[in-house]
XYZ file of C-alpha atoms in Angstrom:
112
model
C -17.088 -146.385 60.584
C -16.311 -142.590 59.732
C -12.858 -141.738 58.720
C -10.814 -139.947 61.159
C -9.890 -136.103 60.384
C -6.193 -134.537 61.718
C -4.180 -131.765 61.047
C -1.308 -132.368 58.972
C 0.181 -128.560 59.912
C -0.297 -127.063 63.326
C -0.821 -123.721 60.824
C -4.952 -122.576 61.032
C -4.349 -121.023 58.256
C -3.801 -123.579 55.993
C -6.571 -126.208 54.872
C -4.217 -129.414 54.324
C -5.711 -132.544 56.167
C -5.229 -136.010 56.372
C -8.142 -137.981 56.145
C -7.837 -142.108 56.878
C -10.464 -144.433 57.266
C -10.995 -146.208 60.779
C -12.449 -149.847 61.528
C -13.756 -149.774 64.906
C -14.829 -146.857 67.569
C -11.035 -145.984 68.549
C -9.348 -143.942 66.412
C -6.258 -144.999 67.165
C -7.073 -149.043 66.845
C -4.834 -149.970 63.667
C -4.326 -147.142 62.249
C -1.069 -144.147 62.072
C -3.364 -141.799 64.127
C -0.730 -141.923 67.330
C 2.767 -141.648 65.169
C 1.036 -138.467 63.200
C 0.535 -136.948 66.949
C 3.819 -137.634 67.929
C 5.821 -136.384 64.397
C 3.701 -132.908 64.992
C 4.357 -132.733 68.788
C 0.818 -132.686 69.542
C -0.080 -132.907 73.258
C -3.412 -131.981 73.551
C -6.599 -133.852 71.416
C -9.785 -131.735 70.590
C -12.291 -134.373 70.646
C -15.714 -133.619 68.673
C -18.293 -135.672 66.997
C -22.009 -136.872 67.125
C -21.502 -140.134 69.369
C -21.018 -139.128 72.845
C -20.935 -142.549 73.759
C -19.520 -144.480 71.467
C -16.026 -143.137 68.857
C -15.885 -140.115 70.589
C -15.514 -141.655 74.224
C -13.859 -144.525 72.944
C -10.924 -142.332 71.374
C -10.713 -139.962 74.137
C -9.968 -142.363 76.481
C -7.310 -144.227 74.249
C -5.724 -140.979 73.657
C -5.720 -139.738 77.442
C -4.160 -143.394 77.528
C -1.212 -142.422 75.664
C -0.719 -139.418 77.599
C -2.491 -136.632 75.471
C -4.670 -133.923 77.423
C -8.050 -134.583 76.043
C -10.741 -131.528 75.519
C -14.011 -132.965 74.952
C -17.277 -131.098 72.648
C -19.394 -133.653 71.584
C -23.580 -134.626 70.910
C -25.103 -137.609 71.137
C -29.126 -138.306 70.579
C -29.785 -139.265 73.807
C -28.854 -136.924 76.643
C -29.190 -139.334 79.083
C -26.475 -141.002 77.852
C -24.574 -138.394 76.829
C -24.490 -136.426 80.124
C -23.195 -139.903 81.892
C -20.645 -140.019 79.500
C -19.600 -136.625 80.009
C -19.961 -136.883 83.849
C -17.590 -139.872 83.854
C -14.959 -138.455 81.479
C -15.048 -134.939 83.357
C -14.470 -136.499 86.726
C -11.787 -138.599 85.485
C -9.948 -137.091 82.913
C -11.371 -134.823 80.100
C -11.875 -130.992 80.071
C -15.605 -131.129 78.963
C -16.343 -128.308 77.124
C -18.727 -126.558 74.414
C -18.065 -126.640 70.406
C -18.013 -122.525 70.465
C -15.456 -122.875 73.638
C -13.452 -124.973 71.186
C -13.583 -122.412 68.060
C -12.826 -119.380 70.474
C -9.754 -120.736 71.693
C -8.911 -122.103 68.167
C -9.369 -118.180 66.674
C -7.354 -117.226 69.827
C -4.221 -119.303 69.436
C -4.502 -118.493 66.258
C -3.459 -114.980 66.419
C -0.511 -115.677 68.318
């Protein structure tokens, strides 16, 4: 499984991380993903990744779960089903949106 990347600052400018392995598709199965969110007063989850289907769903639905507000830019390599992933999670409960959406608003809120 790939490790699981957060913020340890809500800063952009700063390049501190904390990096933790995970052992199954969730991020949040076993590990301190959900206590981190909740020390920085994080509400809203930027997910991104390669498997549409698989991590990527599977943590964005565990985190809209425990009440985050989930904003989804993801691939997968095959698009059929990555868009029935995305038209699942965007009629239920995930802002689906591009990776260039996500770095706009990311160099946006950044200035404020």
């Amino acid at each position: 499984m790939q490790p699981f990347v957060s913020r340890s600052q809500t800063s952009l400018d700063t390049l501190d991380f904390i990096i933790k392995s995970k052992t199954r598709y969730d991020a949040f199965y076993k590990t301190e993903l959900n206590s981190l969110l909740i020390s920085l007063g994080i509400e809203t989850l930027i997910i991104s990744g390669v498997r549409t289907n698989l991590c990527c769903e599977t943590t964005a639905r565990r985190g809209f779960d425990k009440n985050y507000d989930i904003v989804f830019a993801t691939a997968t390599e095959n698009q059929k089903m990555h868009e029935a992933t995305l038209l699942n999670m965007e009629y239920g409960w995930a802002k689906i949106v591009t990776a260039i959406d996500v770095i706009e608003w990311l160099a946006h809120i950044g200035k404020t």
